[in-house]
Coordinates of C-alpha atoms and ligand atoms in Angstrom, one line a residue:
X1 CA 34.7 76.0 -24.7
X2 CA 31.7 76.9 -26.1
X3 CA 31.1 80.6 -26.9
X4 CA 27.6 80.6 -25.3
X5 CA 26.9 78.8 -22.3
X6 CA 24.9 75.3 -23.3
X7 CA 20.8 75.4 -23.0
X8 CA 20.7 71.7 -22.0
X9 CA 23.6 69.6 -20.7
X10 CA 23.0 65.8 -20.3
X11 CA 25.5 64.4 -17.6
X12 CA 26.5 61.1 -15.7
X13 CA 25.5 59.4 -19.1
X14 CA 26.4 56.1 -20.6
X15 CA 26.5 58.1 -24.0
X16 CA 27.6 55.8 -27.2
X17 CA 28.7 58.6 -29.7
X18 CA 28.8 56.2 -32.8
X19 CA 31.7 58.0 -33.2
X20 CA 34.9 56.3 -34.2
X21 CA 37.5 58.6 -33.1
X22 CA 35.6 58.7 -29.3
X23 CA 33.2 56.2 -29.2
X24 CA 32.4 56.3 -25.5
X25 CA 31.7 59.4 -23.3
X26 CA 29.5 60.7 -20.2
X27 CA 28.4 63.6 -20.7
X28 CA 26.5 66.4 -23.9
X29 CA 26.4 69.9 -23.5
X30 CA 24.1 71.6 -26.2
X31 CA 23.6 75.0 -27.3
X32 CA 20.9 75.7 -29.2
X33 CA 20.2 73.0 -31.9
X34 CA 23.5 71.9 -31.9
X35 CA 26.4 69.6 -29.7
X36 CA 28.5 72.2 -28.1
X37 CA 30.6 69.7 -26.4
X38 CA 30.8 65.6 -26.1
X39 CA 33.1 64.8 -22.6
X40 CA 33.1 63.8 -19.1
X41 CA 30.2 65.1 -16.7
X42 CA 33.0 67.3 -15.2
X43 CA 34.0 68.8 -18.4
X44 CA 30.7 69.6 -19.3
X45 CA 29.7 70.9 -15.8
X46 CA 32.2 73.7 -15.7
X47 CA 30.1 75.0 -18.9
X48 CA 27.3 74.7 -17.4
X49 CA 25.6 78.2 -16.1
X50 CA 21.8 78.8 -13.9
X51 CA 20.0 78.8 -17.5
X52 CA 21.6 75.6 -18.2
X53 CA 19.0 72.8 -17.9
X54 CA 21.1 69.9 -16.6
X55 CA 19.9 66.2 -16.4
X56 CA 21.6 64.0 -14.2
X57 CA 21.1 60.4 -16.2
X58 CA 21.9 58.6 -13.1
X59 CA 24.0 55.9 -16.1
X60 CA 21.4 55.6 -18.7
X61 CA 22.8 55.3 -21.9
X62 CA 22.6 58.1 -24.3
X63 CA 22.6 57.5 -28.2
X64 CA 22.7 59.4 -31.5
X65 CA 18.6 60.2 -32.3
X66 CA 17.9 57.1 -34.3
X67 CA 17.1 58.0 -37.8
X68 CA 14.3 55.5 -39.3
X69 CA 15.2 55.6 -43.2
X70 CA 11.9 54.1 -43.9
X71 CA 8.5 55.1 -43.0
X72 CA 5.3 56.2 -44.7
X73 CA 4.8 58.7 -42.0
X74 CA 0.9 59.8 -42.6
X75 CA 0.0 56.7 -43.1
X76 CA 1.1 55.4 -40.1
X77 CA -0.4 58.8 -38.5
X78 CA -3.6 57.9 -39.4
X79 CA -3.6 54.5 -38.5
X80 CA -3.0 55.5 -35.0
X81 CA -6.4 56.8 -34.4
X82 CA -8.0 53.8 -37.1
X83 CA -9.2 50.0 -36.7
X84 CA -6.0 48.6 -35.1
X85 CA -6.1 44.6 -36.9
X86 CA -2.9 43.8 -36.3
X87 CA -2.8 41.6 -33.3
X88 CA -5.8 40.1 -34.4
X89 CA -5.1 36.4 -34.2
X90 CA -8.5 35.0 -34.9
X91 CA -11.2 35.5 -37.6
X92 CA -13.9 35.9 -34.7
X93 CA -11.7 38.7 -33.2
X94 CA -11.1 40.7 -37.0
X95 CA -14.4 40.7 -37.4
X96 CA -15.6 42.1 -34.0
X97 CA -13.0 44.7 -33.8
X98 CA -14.3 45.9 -37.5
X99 CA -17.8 45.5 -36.0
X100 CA -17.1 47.4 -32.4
X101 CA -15.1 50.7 -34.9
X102 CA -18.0 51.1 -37.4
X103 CA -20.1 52.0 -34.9
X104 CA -17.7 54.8 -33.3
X105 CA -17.7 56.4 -36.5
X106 CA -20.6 58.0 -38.8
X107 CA -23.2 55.9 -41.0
X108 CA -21.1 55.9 -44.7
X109 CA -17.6 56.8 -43.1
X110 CA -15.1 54.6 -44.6
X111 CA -13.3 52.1 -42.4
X112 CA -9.3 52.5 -43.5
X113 CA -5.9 51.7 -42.7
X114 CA -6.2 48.1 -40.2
X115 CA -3.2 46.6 -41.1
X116 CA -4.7 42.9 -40.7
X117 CA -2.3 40.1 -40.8
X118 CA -3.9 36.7 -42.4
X119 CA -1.0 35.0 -41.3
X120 CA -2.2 35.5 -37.2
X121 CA -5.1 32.9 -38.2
X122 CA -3.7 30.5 -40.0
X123 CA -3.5 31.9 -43.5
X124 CA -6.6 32.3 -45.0
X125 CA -7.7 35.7 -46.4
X126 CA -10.3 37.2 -45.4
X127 CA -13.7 38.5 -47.8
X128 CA -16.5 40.4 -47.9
X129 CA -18.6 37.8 -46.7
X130 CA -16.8 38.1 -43.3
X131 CA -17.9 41.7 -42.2
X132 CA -20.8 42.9 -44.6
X133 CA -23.4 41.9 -41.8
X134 CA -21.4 44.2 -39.2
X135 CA -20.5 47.2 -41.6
X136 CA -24.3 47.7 -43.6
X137 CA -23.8 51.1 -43.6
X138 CA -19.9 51.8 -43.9
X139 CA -17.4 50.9 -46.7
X140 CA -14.3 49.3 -45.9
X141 CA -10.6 49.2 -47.2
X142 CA -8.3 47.8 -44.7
X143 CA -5.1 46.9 -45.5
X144 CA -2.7 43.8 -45.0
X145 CA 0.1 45.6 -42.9
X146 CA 2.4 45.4 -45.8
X147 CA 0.1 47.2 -47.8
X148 CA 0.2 45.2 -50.6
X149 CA -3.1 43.5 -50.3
X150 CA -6.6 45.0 -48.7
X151 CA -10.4 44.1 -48.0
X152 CA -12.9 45.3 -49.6
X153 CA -16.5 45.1 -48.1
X154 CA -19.6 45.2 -50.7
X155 CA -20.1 48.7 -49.7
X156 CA -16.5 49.2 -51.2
X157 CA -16.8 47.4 -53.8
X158 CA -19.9 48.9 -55.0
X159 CA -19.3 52.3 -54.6
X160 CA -15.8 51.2 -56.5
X161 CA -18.3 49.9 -59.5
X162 CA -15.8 46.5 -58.9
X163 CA -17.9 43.2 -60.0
X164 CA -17.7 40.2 -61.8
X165 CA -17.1 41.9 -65.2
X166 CA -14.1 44.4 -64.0
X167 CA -11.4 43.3 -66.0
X168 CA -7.9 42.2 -64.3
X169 CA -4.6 44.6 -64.4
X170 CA -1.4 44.1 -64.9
X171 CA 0.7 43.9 -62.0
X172 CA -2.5 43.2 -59.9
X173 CA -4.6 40.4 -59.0
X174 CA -8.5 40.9 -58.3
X175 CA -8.8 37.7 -56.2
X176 CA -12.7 36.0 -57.1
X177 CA -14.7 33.2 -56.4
X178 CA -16.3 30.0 -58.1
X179 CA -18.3 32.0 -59.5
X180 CA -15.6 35.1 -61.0
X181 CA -16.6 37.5 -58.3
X182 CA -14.9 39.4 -56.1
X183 CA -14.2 38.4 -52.9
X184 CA -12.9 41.8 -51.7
X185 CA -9.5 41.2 -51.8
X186 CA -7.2 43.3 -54.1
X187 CA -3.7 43.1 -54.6
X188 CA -0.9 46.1 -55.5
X189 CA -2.0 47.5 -58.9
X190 CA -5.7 46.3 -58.6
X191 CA -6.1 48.2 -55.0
X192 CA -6.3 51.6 -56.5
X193 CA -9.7 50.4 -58.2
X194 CA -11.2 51.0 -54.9
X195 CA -8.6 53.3 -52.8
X196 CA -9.3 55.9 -55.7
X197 CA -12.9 56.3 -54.2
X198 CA -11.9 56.5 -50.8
X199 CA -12.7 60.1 -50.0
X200 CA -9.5 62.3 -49.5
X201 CA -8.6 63.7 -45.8
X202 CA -8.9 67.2 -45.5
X203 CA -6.3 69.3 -44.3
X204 CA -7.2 69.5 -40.9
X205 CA -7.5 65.8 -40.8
X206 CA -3.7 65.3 -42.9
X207 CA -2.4 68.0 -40.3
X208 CA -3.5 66.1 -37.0
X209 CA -2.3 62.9 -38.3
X210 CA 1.0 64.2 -39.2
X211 CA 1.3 65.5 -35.6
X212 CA 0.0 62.1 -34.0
X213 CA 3.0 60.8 -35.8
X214 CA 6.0 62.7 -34.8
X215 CA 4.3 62.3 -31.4
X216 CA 4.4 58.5 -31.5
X217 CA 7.6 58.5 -33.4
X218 CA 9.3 60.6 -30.4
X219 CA 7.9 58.0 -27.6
X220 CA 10.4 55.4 -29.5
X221 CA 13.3 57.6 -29.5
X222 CA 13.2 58.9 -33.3
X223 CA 14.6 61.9 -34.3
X224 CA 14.4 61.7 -38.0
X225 CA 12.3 59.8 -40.8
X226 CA 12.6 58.9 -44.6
X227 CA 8.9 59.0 -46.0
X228 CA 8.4 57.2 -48.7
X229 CA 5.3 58.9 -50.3
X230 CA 3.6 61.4 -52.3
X231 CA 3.4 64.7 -53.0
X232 CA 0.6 65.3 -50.7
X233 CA 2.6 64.4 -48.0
X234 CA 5.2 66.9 -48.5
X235 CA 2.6 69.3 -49.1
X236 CA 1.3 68.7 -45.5
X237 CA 5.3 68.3 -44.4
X238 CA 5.6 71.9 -46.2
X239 CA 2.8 73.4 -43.7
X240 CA 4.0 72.0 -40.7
X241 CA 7.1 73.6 -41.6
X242 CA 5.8 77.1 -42.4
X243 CA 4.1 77.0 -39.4
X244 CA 6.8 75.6 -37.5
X245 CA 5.2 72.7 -36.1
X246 CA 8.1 70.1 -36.8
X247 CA 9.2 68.0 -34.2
X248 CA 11.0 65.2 -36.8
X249 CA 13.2 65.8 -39.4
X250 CA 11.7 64.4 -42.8
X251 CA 13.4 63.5 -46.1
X252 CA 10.8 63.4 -48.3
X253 CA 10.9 61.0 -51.5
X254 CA 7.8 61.4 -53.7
X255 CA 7.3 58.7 -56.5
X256 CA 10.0 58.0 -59.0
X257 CA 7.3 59.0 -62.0
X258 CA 7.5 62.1 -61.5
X259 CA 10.8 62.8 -61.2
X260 CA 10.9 65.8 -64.0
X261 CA 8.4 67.4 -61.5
X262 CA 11.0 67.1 -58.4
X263 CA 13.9 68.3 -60.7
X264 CA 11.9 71.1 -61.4
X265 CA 11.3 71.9 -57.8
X266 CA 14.6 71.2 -56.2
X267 CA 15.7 73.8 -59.1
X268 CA 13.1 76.2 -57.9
X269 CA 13.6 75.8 -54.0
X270 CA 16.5 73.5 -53.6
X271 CA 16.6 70.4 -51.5
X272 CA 15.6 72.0 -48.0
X273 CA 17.1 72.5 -44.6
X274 CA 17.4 70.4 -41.7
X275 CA 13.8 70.2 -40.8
X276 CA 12.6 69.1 -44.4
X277 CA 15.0 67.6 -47.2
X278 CA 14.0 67.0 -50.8
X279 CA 15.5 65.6 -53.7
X280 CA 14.5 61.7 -53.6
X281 CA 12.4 59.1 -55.9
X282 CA 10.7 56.3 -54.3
X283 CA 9.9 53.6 -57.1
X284 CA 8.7 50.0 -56.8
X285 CA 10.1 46.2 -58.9
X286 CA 7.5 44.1 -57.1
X287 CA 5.4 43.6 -53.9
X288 CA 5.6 41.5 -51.4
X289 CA 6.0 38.3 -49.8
X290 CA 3.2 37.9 -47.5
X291 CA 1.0 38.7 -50.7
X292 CA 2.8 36.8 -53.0
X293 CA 3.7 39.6 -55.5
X294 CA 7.5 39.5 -54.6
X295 CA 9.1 39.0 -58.4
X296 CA 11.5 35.6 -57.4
X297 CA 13.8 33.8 -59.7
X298 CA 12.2 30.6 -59.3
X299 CA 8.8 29.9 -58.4
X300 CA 7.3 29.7 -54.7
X301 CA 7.9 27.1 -52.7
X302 CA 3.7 26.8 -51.9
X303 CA 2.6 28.1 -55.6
X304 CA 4.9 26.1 -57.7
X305 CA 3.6 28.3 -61.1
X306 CA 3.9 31.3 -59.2
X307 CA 6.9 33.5 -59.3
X308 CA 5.4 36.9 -58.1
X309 CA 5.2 39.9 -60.4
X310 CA 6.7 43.4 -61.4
X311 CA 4.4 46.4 -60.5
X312 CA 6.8 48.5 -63.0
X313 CA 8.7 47.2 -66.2
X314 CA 12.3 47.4 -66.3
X315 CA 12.1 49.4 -69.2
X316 CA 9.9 52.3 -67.1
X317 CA 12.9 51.7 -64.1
X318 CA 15.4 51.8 -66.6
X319 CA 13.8 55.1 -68.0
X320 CA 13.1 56.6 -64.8
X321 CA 16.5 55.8 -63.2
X322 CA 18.3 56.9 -65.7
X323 CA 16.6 60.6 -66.4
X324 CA 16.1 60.8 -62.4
X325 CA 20.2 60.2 -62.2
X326 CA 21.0 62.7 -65.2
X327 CA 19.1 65.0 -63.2
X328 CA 21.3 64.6 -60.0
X329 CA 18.6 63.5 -57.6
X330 CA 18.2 60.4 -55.7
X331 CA 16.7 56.9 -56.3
X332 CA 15.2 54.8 -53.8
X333 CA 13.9 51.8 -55.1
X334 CA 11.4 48.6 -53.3
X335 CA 13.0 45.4 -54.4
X336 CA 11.9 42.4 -52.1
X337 CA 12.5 39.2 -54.2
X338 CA 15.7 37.8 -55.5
X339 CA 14.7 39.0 -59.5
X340 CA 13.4 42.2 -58.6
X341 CA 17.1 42.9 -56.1
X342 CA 18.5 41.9 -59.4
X343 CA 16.9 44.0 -61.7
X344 CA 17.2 47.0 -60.1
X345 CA 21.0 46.2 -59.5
X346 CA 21.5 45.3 -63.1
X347 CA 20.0 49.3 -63.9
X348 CA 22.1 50.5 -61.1
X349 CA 24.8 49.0 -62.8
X350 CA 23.6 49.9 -66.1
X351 CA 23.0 53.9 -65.5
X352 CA 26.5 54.4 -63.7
X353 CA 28.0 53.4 -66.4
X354 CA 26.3 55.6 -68.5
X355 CA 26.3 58.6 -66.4
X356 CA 29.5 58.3 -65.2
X357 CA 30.9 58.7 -61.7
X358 CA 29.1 60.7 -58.9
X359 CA 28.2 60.7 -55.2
X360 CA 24.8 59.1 -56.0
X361 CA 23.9 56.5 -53.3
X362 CA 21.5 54.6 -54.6
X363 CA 19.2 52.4 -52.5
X364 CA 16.9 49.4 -52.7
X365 CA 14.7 49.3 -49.9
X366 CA 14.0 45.9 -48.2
X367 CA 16.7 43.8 -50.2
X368 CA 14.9 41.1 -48.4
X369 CA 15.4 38.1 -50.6
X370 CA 19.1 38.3 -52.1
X371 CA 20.5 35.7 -54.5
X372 CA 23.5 34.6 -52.9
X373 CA 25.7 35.8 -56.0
X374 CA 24.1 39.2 -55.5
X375 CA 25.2 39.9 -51.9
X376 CA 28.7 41.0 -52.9
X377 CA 27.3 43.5 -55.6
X378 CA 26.0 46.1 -53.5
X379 CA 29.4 47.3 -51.9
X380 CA 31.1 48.0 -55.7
X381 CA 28.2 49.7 -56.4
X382 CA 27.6 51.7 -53.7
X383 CA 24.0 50.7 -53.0
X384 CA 22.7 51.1 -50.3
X385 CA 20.7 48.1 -48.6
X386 CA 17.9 49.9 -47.0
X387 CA 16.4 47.2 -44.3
X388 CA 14.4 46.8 -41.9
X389 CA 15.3 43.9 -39.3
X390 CA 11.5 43.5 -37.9
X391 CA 10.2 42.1 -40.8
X392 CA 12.7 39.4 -40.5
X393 CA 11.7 37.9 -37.0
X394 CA 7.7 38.9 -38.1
X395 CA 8.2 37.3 -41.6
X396 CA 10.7 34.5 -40.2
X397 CA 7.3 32.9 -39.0
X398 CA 6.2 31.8 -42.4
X399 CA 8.4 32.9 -45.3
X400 CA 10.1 29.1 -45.6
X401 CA 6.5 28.4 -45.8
X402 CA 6.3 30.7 -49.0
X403 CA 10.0 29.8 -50.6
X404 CA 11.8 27.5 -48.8
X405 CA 15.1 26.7 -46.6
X406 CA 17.6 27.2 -49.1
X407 CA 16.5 30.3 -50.2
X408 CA 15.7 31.5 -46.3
X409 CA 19.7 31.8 -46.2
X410 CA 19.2 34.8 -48.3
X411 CA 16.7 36.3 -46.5
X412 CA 17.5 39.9 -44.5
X413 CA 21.4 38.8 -44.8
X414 CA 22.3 41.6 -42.5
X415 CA 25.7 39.8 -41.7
X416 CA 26.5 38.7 -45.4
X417 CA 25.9 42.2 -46.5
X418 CA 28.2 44.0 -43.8
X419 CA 30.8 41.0 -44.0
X420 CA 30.6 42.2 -47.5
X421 CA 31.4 45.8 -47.1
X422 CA 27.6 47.3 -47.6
X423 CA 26.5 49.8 -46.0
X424 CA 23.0 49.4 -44.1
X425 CA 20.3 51.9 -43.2
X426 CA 17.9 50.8 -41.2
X427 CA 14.1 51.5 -40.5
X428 CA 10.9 50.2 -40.1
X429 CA 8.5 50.5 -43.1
X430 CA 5.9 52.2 -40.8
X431 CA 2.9 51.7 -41.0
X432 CA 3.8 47.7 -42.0
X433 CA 5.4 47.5 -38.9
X434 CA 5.7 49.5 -35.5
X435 CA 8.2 52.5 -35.6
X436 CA 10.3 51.6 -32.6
X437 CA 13.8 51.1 -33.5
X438 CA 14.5 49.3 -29.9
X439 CA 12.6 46.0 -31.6
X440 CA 14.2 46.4 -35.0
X441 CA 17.7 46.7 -32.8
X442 CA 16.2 43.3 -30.7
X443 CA 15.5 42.0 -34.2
X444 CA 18.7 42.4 -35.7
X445 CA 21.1 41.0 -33.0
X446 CA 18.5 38.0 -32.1
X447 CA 16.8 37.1 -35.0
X448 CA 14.1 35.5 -32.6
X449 CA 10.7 35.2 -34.9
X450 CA 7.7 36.6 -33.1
X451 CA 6.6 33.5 -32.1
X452 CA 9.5 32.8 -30.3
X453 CA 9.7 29.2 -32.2
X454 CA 13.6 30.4 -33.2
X455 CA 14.9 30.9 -29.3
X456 CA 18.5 31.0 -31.1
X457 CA 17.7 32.8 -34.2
X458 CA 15.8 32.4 -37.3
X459 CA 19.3 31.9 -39.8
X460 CA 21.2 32.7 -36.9
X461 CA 24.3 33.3 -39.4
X462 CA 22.4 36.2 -40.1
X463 CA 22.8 38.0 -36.8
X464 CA 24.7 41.3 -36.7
X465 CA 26.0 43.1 -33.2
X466 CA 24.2 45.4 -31.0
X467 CA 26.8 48.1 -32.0
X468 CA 26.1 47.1 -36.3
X469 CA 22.6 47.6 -35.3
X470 CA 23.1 51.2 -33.5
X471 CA 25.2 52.0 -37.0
X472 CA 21.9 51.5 -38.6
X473 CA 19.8 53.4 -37.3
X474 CA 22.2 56.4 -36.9
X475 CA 24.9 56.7 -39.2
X476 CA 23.6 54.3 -42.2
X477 CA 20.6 56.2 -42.4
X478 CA 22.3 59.8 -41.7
X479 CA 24.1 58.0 -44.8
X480 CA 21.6 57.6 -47.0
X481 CA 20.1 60.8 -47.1
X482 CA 23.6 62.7 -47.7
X483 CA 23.5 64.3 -43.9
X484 CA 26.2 62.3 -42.0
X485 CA 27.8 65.6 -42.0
X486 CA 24.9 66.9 -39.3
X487 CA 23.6 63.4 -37.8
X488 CA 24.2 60.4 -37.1
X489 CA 27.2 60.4 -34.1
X490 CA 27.4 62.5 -31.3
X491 CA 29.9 64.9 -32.3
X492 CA 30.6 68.5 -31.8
X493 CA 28.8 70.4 -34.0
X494 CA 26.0 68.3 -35.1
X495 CA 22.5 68.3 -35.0
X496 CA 21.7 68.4 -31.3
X497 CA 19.4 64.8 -31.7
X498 CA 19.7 62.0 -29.1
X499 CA 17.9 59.5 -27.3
X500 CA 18.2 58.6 -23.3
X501 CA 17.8 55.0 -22.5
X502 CA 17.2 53.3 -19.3
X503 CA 19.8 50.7 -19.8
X504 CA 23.0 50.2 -21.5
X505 CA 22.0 48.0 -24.7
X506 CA 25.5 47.1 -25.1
X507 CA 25.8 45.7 -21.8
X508 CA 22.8 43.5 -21.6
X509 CA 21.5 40.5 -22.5
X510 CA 20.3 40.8 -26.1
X511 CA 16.9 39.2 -25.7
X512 CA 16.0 42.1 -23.0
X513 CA 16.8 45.0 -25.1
X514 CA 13.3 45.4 -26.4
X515 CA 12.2 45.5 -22.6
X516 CA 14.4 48.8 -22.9
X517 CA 12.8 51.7 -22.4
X518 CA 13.2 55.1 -24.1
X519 CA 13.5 58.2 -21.6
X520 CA 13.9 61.2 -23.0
X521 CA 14.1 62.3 -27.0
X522 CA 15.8 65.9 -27.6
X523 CA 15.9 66.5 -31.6
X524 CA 17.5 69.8 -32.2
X525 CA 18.3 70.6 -28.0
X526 CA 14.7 70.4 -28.0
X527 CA 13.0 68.1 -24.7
X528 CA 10.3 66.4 -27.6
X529 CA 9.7 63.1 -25.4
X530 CA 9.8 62.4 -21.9
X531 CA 7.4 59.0 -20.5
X532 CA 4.9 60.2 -18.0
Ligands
LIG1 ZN1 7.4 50.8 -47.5

């Protein structure tokens, strides 16, 4: 019995606890921030008292808060209230949607964010040429949603000073015409040419685009988010946290360069609470399929002298790794193609040995692309496999386009990997794709490509259960921040975070769960998300 009486009490429930030792209940009392008691509706009842708030889920299911371990949060924020290119499916459409924003905004505000997908018309990427007539008087640098690729218009590119004589960089590709000019499109290290003229948000702007997140975020039941980004963002993080304005817990990674500067300030203010965590290193091997900058062993399938490129040496990851380890902090590392998995594996491997044992849980995010003979490396190891199952049924469309069938086996080998013994976190990359864990669950145990041309699943091997899929997103990802001691399963004494559901995802078809609908998100006993 709990020694106050619960503020919130969630009975008649379908409530999947993800935890082994009771998996299945019907009922969460909650006092304060935490579970006060996980039983049956009568159990929990008797605790109940008048300042109780009881919610009679009439059978919905109830979940652990799902915890998306990948997301660059502002980002995505801002993107909300930006050019939305992601649906378009024509070149007519990009360009009128470009045309119809420019004129909601200021003459010489910058058009941003977009998150424009060639692959919705057929391939081809855009230029300049397509939207300097409808944007005279605003720059613009919209991204691909990967974010490994954006657009330029000449307004960008001029106020950039980019042009026929800027020289190429490594690990970047300034894409040109006949005639060795730009055509507006940049690619990973040649897009901070222009994005390092776009003017910076003030903090007003940062602040309401943090808060348009969490609030999007809580509408798809999540609780918690790993942000892969800067130290700007935990600057704005730390703000909304003095001024106690967080709704979503954040673990905050900042870039793996700079890791002496995080050892110095998890030494000065340690790693956090529950609200905001520190104490993470995002780095980068390569960039991405859909722009053709995923480092691969052999070349691609549709650019047979092409095998993608490293945005970092191994030397620097070796160097970074290492000193970051040494230091005791945490390293979360991008590794898309099968030579840039195995890289980063081969340092992994490398900088235990060196350093010796320790709870260190490293990660490499994506892991989309895995040589066969790597799959069974990550368990020994202990890596993590970071993933994010809606990029397999969005890139599913095209990737054996890009390298093939026989190389497609390895691609998001979410079954491999847990038949394996790795453990999986799961997220969404947000803003590359939507924050909504209900389509990366759908994604996961279906592997139907957007375009529904896979009815059975795209490498239907590949396909993991709808209860793998929960683990995830709740106790992989509670995992692979260190806090499976305070989230992840509905247990007693954890972090009062869950989700309400309007129908039992393990008892329905899987092709209907993304017609699921979230009801209610409580992170911390708190009511954050109800729908209208
Ligand atoms: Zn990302």
């Amino acid at each position: 019995m709990p020694a106050s009486p619960p503020s919130l009490a969630v009975v008649n429930a379908r409530v999947w606890t993800g935890d082994p030792a009771r998996p299945w209940a019907d009922a969460v009392a909650i006092t304060g921030d935490r579970i006060a008691m996980v039983g049956s509706s009568a159990e929990v009842r008797k605790t109940t008292t008048s300042a109780t708030t009881v919610i009679d889920a009439r059978g919905m299911m109830v979940v652990p808060g799902f915890i998306d371990a990948h997301v660059h949060f502002l980002i995505g924020g801002f993107g909300l209230s930006s050019v939305q290119l992601r649906d378009a499916n024509t070149r007519a459409e990009f360009v009128k949607r470009i045309a119809e924003y420019s004129k909601t905004i200021p003459r010489g505000a910058w058009i941003t964010n977009g998150d424009w997908d060639h692959e919705q018309w057929g391939g081809e990427l855009p230029t300049r040429d397509w939207i300097d007539s409808v944007t005279p008087n605003n720059p613009v640098w919209v991204n691909r949603l990967d974010g490994h690729t954006a657009l330029a218009n000449s307004a960008a590119l001029r106020a950039a000073a980019v042009d026929a004589s800027t020289q190429e960089v490594a690990g970047g590709t300034i894409v040109r015409d006949a005639m060795g000019a730009p055509t507006g499109i940049l690619k990973d290290n040649a897009m901070p040419l222009v994005g390092k003229v776009v003017p910076d948000a003030t903090p007003e702007q940062e602040d309401r685009a943090l808060d348009a997140a969490m609030k999007f975020v809580a509408s798809k039941g999540v609780t918690s988010v790993h942000n892969m980004g800067t130290w700007n963002d935990l600057a704005v993080f730390d703000r909304a946290h003095d001024a106690g304005r967080l709704a979503t817990r954040i673990y905050a990674a900042v870039p793996i360069g700079t890791w002496e500067r995080l050892a110095d300030t998890v030494a000065a203010r340690g790693r956090g609470d529950r609200w905001l965590r520190i104490g993470a290193l995002k780095g980068f091997v390569d960039g991405s399929l859909g722009s053709h900058t995923a480092a691969m062993l052999e070349p691609f399938t549709d650019a047979p002298n092409d095998t993608g490129l490293f945005v970092n040496t191994p030397d620097d990851l070796y160097r970074w790794t290492s000193g970051a380890d040494k230091a005791g902090l945490h390293l979360i590392v991008h590794a898309i193609g099968d030579r840039a998995i195995r890289t980063q594996l081969d340092i992994y491997e490398r900088v235990e040995r060196e350093n010796g044992p320790r709870d260190r849980r490293f990660r490499i995010e994506h892991a989309q692309h895995i040589a066969p003979s790597d799959i069974g490396r990550f368990a020994p190891l202990g890596v993590i496999a970071s993933m994010q199952p809606y990029h397999a049924i969005d890139d599913g469309r095209w990737a054996e386009k890009v390298i093939g069938h026989e190389r497609g086996k390895g691609t998001y080998a979410l079954r491999s990997l847990l038949d394996a013994g790795a453990t999986l976190a799961f997220g969404s990359d947000w803003f590359v794709a939507p924050p909504t864990p209900l389509e990366g669950i759908y994604a996961a145990v279906t592997r139907r490509t957007l375009d529904d041309a896979n009815p059975r699943g795209w490498y239907p091997e590949q396909k993991i259960g709808i209860e793998d899929a929960l683990r995830g997103y709740t106790t992989g990802s509670a995992f692979a921040s260190f806090e499976e001691n305070d989230k992840g399963t509905l247990t007693r004494g954890k972090l009062a975070d869950l989700v309400m559901i309007d129908r039992d995802l393990t008892a329905i078809a899987p092709e209907t769960i993304r017609e699921a609908r979230i009801m209610m998100t409580v992170v911390g006993g708190q009511i954050v998300y109800r729908p209208e």
